[in-house]
Structures are given as structure tokens and as C-alpha cells.
Amino acid sequence: MENRSTFGAYGTASNAEEGVKFPLLHPISHKETGDWIMLRGSDSETVQRAGAEADHAQVILAAETSGLEKSIKESKKPESEKESSLIELAWETKQKRDKIARTFLAHTVVDWTNKGLGKGGKPGDKIPVTIENVVQFFIDAPQLQEQIDSFTYERKNFIDQSFNNPSMN
């Protein structure tokens, strides 16, 4: 007889690394489309390492932005030009922060049913899962980026499904 701990069912790390299917719903009817994305969870080592890289990139960006902001404020330009330059700097910084966030979240994607016209591919060919392809997908479908972000941080999505199996008790 196997001596298996029921505490193992509480674990999320294994499923978080392997990934679980996230079904894509039609944006209007909210019915399943048959398309899905396999996602890693926040307890995945891959995702945690990507998070560390993103944190590092944010620190560098903050330092760069602070220096640029200081030089704009200390410049001899008229106040209206300074204000315009600060607004442009804020916009550019936002774009960079968004790119860092999308790149981080792209590390959660393990697989997908995404088909289309890939590089050198034919219509209907599966688009390979690469950081660049996933980032572009997030740019094209920001509402799905938000849903994926929420899903990956919900640990309940990565609990071993046998945990809900009454035969385990």
C-alpha cells in the first residue's frame, strides 16, 4: 500500500511550472472558443526568475528616468518646454514599463492554440510560442493580458485537481 501524504495536494509549484490550460472565451458571448493558452503560475521558478529580471529592469529604468527628469528640470528651457519634455518623458517611461510587464508575463505562456500566418508559415500554421510572439499577442489583445495576469496569481488555479477528489479522503 502506497503511503501518500494528502498534504502534497496543497502544493502548487509542480502545476505552476508545468502549466494549466486557460480557455479563451469569445469577447462578446463569453463562450469557450476551443482556443486555449497553457500558463505557468506565480509559484513557477521560471516565472519567479522572470520576475527578478523585470524588477531589475524597473530599477534601471527608474534610475535613468530620475536622471533625465532632473536634467530637464535644471535646463534653461522655458517652463512650457520643460513641462512638455517632462510629459514626453513620462509617456516614454510608461511605454518602457509596459514592455517590461508584457515581457515578464510572456514567461507564463508554455503553449497555445494560436494559429495564423507565422514567419514563412502557411495560413493555419501554429504560431510558435516565443517571448516576442507572446508580447505581440499581448499588444494586440490587452484584455487577455489582464486576464492572464490575474489567472497566474490565483493559486487555486494550480492546486492538484485530485485534491477535490473524494476518493483521496
PDB file of C-alpha atoms in Angstrom, residues 5-151:
ATOM      1  CA  SER A   5       0.621  12.376   2.080  1.00  0.00           C
ATOM      2  CA  THR A   6      -2.558  14.295   1.464  1.00  0.00           C
ATOM      3  CA  PHE A   7      -0.557  17.468   2.178  1.00  0.00           C
ATOM      4  CA  GLY A   8       1.042  17.108  -1.251  1.00  0.00           C
ATOM      5  CA  ALA A   9      -2.289  18.057  -2.790  1.00  0.00           C
ATOM      6  CA  TYR A  10      -1.902  21.552  -1.341  1.00  0.00           C
ATOM      7  CA  GLY A  11       1.174  22.152  -3.468  1.00  0.00           C
ATOM      8  CA  THR A  12       1.064  24.482  -6.428  1.00  0.00           C
ATOM      9  CA  ALA A  13       4.700  24.581  -7.537  1.00  0.00           C
ATOM     10  CA  SER A  14       4.598  21.481  -9.756  1.00  0.00           C
ATOM     11  CA  ASN A  15       1.469  22.517 -11.668  1.00  0.00           C
ATOM     12  CA  ALA A  16       2.672  26.115 -11.709  1.00  0.00           C
ATOM     13  CA  GLU A  17       5.824  25.100 -13.592  1.00  0.00           C
ATOM     14  CA  GLU A  18       4.159  22.616 -15.948  1.00  0.00           C
ATOM     15  CA  GLY A  19       1.260  24.943 -16.614  1.00  0.00           C
ATOM     16  CA  VAL A  20      -2.502  24.585 -16.776  1.00  0.00           C
ATOM     17  CA  LYS A  21      -4.893  25.312 -19.621  1.00  0.00           C
ATOM     18  CA  PHE A  22      -6.563  28.695 -19.651  1.00  0.00           C
ATOM     19  CA  PRO A  23      -9.552  28.539 -22.031  1.00  0.00           C
ATOM     20  CA  LEU A  24     -10.086  31.590 -24.218  1.00  0.00           C
ATOM     21  CA  LEU A  25     -13.628  32.904 -24.229  1.00  0.00           C
ATOM     22  CA  HIS A  26     -15.354  34.780 -27.030  1.00  0.00           C
ATOM     23  CA  PRO A  27     -15.079  38.501 -26.183  1.00  0.00           C
ATOM     24  CA  ILE A  28     -18.806  39.123 -26.660  1.00  0.00           C
ATOM     25  CA  SER A  29     -20.642  35.861 -25.918  1.00  0.00           C
ATOM     26  CA  HIS A  30     -18.122  34.703 -23.264  1.00  0.00           C
ATOM     27  CA  LYS A  31     -18.496  31.153 -24.561  1.00  0.00           C
ATOM     28  CA  GLU A  32     -15.494  28.851 -24.904  1.00  0.00           C
ATOM     29  CA  THR A  33     -13.922  29.066 -28.354  1.00  0.00           C
ATOM     30  CA  GLY A  34     -11.841  25.901 -28.239  1.00  0.00           C
ATOM     31  CA  ASP A  35      -8.685  28.014 -28.124  1.00  0.00           C
ATOM     32  CA  TRP A  36      -6.525  27.926 -25.021  1.00  0.00           C
ATOM     33  CA  ILE A  37      -3.251  29.066 -23.569  1.00  0.00           C
ATOM     34  CA  MET A  38      -1.174  26.849 -21.270  1.00  0.00           C
ATOM     35  CA  LEU A  39       0.024  29.082 -18.428  1.00  0.00           C
ATOM     36  CA  ARG A  40       2.604  28.819 -15.684  1.00  0.00           C
ATOM     37  CA  GLY A  41       1.631  30.111 -12.268  1.00  0.00           C
ATOM     38  CA  SER A  42       3.303  32.618  -9.983  1.00  0.00           C
ATOM     39  CA  ASP A  43       4.930  29.804  -7.958  1.00  0.00           C
ATOM     40  CA  SER A  44       6.837  28.620 -11.033  1.00  0.00           C
ATOM     41  CA  GLU A  45      10.611  29.033 -10.815  1.00  0.00           C
ATOM     42  CA  THR A  46      10.598  30.238 -14.434  1.00  0.00           C
ATOM     43  CA  VAL A  47       8.083  32.964 -13.592  1.00  0.00           C
ATOM     44  CA  GLN A  48       9.889  33.947 -10.393  1.00  0.00           C
ATOM     45  CA  ARG A  49      13.195  34.292 -12.263  1.00  0.00           C
ATOM     46  CA  ALA A  50      11.463  36.379 -14.942  1.00  0.00           C
ATOM     47  CA  GLY A  51      10.043  38.499 -12.120  1.00  0.00           C
ATOM     48  CA  ALA A  52      13.543  39.121 -10.779  1.00  0.00           C
ATOM     49  CA  GLU A  53      14.679  40.176 -14.270  1.00  0.00           C
ATOM     50  CA  ALA A  54      11.679  42.518 -14.552  1.00  0.00           C
ATOM     51  CA  ASP A  55      12.393  44.015 -11.117  1.00  0.00           C
ATOM     52  CA  HIS A  56      15.994  44.641 -12.180  1.00  0.00           C
ATOM     53  CA  ALA A  57      14.853  46.302 -15.407  1.00  0.00           C
ATOM     54  CA  GLN A  58      12.412  48.509 -13.439  1.00  0.00           C
ATOM     55  CA  VAL A  59      15.190  49.650 -11.090  1.00  0.00           C
ATOM     56  CA  ILE A  60      17.411  50.587 -14.031  1.00  0.00           C
ATOM     57  CA  LEU A  61      14.518  52.397 -15.729  1.00  0.00           C
ATOM     58  CA  ALA A  62      13.728  54.341 -12.547  1.00  0.00           C
ATOM     59  CA  ALA A  63      17.361  55.462 -12.228  1.00  0.00           C
ATOM     60  CA  GLU A  64      17.515  56.520 -15.878  1.00  0.00           C
ATOM     61  CA  THR A  65      14.207  58.366 -15.658  1.00  0.00           C
ATOM     62  CA  SER A  66      15.217  60.153 -12.471  1.00  0.00           C
ATOM     63  CA  GLY A  67      18.411  61.414 -14.095  1.00  0.00           C
ATOM     64  CA  LEU A  68      16.603  62.598 -17.212  1.00  0.00           C
ATOM     65  CA  GLU A  69      13.876  64.289 -15.172  1.00  0.00           C
ATOM     66  CA  LYS A  70      16.492  66.137 -13.120  1.00  0.00           C
ATOM     67  CA  SER A  71      18.332  67.348 -16.230  1.00  0.00           C
ATOM     68  CA  ILE A  72      15.076  68.588 -17.784  1.00  0.00           C
ATOM     69  CA  LYS A  73      14.121  70.486 -14.635  1.00  0.00           C
ATOM     70  CA  GLU A  74      17.602  72.064 -14.349  1.00  0.00           C
ATOM     71  CA  SER A  75      17.735  73.062 -18.019  1.00  0.00           C
ATOM     72  CA  LYS A  76      17.497  76.688 -19.102  1.00  0.00           C
ATOM     73  CA  LYS A  77      14.499  75.967 -21.328  1.00  0.00           C
ATOM     74  CA  PRO A  78      11.283  77.945 -20.863  1.00  0.00           C
ATOM     75  CA  GLU A  79       8.876  76.370 -18.351  1.00  0.00           C
ATOM     76  CA  SER A  80       6.401  75.381 -21.086  1.00  0.00           C
ATOM     77  CA  GLU A  81       9.131  73.421 -22.898  1.00  0.00           C
ATOM     78  CA  LYS A  82      10.212  71.809 -19.645  1.00  0.00           C
ATOM     79  CA  GLU A  83       6.632  70.729 -18.962  1.00  0.00           C
ATOM     80  CA  SER A  84       6.290  69.337 -22.475  1.00  0.00           C
ATOM     81  CA  SER A  85       9.583  67.445 -22.113  1.00  0.00           C
ATOM     82  CA  LEU A  86       8.510  66.013 -18.735  1.00  0.00           C
ATOM     83  CA  ILE A  87       5.211  64.803 -20.207  1.00  0.00           C
ATOM     84  CA  GLU A  88       7.075  63.170 -23.112  1.00  0.00           C
ATOM     85  CA  LEU A  89       9.474  61.543 -20.636  1.00  0.00           C
ATOM     86  CA  ALA A  90       6.502  60.216 -18.628  1.00  0.00           C
ATOM     87  CA  TRP A  91       4.965  58.766 -21.812  1.00  0.00           C
ATOM     88  CA  GLU A  92       8.222  57.098 -22.878  1.00  0.00           C
ATOM     89  CA  THR A  93       8.707  55.725 -19.360  1.00  0.00           C
ATOM     90  CA  LYS A  94       5.182  54.293 -19.355  1.00  0.00           C
ATOM     91  CA  GLN A  95       5.853  52.578 -22.683  1.00  0.00           C
ATOM     92  CA  LYS A  96       9.040  51.037 -21.288  1.00  0.00           C
ATOM     93  CA  ARG A  97       7.309  49.894 -18.076  1.00  0.00           C
ATOM     94  CA  ASP A  98       4.528  48.304 -20.126  1.00  0.00           C
ATOM     95  CA  LYS A  99       7.108  46.469 -22.251  1.00  0.00           C
ATOM     96  CA  ILE A 100       8.838  45.163 -19.123  1.00  0.00           C
ATOM     97  CA  ALA A 101       5.487  43.951 -17.740  1.00  0.00           C
ATOM     98  CA  ARG A 102       4.492  42.253 -21.021  1.00  0.00           C
ATOM     99  CA  THR A 103       7.888  40.579 -21.318  1.00  0.00           C
ATOM    100  CA  PHE A 104       7.639  39.312 -17.742  1.00  0.00           C
ATOM    101  CA  LEU A 105       4.124  37.953 -18.281  1.00  0.00           C
ATOM    102  CA  ALA A 106       5.180  36.317 -21.562  1.00  0.00           C
ATOM    103  CA  HIS A 107       7.239  33.897 -19.456  1.00  0.00           C
ATOM    104  CA  THR A 108       3.981  32.451 -18.096  1.00  0.00           C
ATOM    105  CA  VAL A 109       2.960  31.124 -21.531  1.00  0.00           C
ATOM    106  CA  VAL A 110       4.004  27.496 -22.101  1.00  0.00           C
ATOM    107  CA  ASP A 111       1.877  26.635 -25.152  1.00  0.00           C
ATOM    108  CA  TRP A 112      -1.178  27.819 -27.061  1.00  0.00           C
ATOM    109  CA  THR A 113      -3.513  27.034 -29.926  1.00  0.00           C
ATOM    110  CA  ASN A 114      -2.654  30.345 -31.622  1.00  0.00           C
ATOM    111  CA  LYS A 115      -2.714  29.884 -35.382  1.00  0.00           C
ATOM    112  CA  GLY A 116      -2.184  32.329 -38.147  1.00  0.00           C
ATOM    113  CA  LEU A 117       0.401  33.361 -40.639  1.00  0.00           C
ATOM    114  CA  GLY A 118       3.740  32.890 -38.883  1.00  0.00           C
ATOM    115  CA  LYS A 119       7.093  33.801 -40.401  1.00  0.00           C
ATOM    116  CA  GLY A 120       7.392  31.685 -43.522  1.00  0.00           C
ATOM    117  CA  GLY A 121       4.303  29.754 -42.459  1.00  0.00           C
ATOM    118  CA  LYS A 122       1.056  28.961 -44.161  1.00  0.00           C
ATOM    119  CA  PRO A 123      -2.391  30.134 -43.070  1.00  0.00           C
ATOM    120  CA  GLY A 124      -3.469  27.959 -40.159  1.00  0.00           C
ATOM    121  CA  ASP A 125       0.071  27.056 -39.076  1.00  0.00           C
ATOM    122  CA  LYS A 126       0.587  27.175 -35.336  1.00  0.00           C
ATOM    123  CA  ILE A 127       2.484  30.288 -34.293  1.00  0.00           C
ATOM    124  CA  PRO A 128       5.445  29.258 -32.138  1.00  0.00           C
ATOM    125  CA  VAL A 129       5.449  30.318 -28.507  1.00  0.00           C
ATOM    126  CA  THR A 130       8.327  32.774 -28.202  1.00  0.00           C
ATOM    127  CA  ILE A 131       8.684  35.772 -25.923  1.00  0.00           C
ATOM    128  CA  GLU A 132       8.413  38.057 -28.970  1.00  0.00           C
ATOM    129  CA  ASN A 133       5.238  36.358 -30.279  1.00  0.00           C
ATOM    130  CA  VAL A 134       3.592  36.401 -26.862  1.00  0.00           C
ATOM    131  CA  VAL A 135       4.483  40.066 -26.300  1.00  0.00           C
ATOM    132  CA  GLN A 136       2.935  40.932 -29.676  1.00  0.00           C
ATOM    133  CA  PHE A 137      -0.162  38.910 -28.729  1.00  0.00           C
ATOM    134  CA  PHE A 138      -0.452  40.963 -25.512  1.00  0.00           C
ATOM    135  CA  ILE A 139      -0.125  44.205 -27.501  1.00  0.00           C
ATOM    136  CA  ASP A 140      -2.888  43.023 -29.841  1.00  0.00           C
ATOM    137  CA  ALA A 141      -5.147  41.697 -27.044  1.00  0.00           C
ATOM    138  CA  PRO A 142      -4.533  43.718 -23.858  1.00  0.00           C
ATOM    139  CA  GLN A 143      -7.754  42.439 -22.314  1.00  0.00           C
ATOM    140  CA  LEU A 144      -6.352  38.892 -22.439  1.00  0.00           C
ATOM    141  CA  GLN A 145      -3.068  40.096 -20.957  1.00  0.00           C
ATOM    142  CA  GLU A 146      -5.049  41.359 -17.946  1.00  0.00           C
ATOM    143  CA  GLN A 147      -6.976  38.079 -17.623  1.00  0.00           C
ATOM    144  CA  ILE A 148      -3.789  36.028 -17.879  1.00  0.00           C
ATOM    145  CA  ASP A 149      -2.075  38.206 -15.286  1.00  0.00           C
ATOM    146  CA  SER A 150      -4.939  37.626 -12.830  1.00  0.00           C
ATOM    147  CA  PHE A 151      -5.135  33.895 -13.591  1.00  0.00           C
TER     148      PHE A 151
END
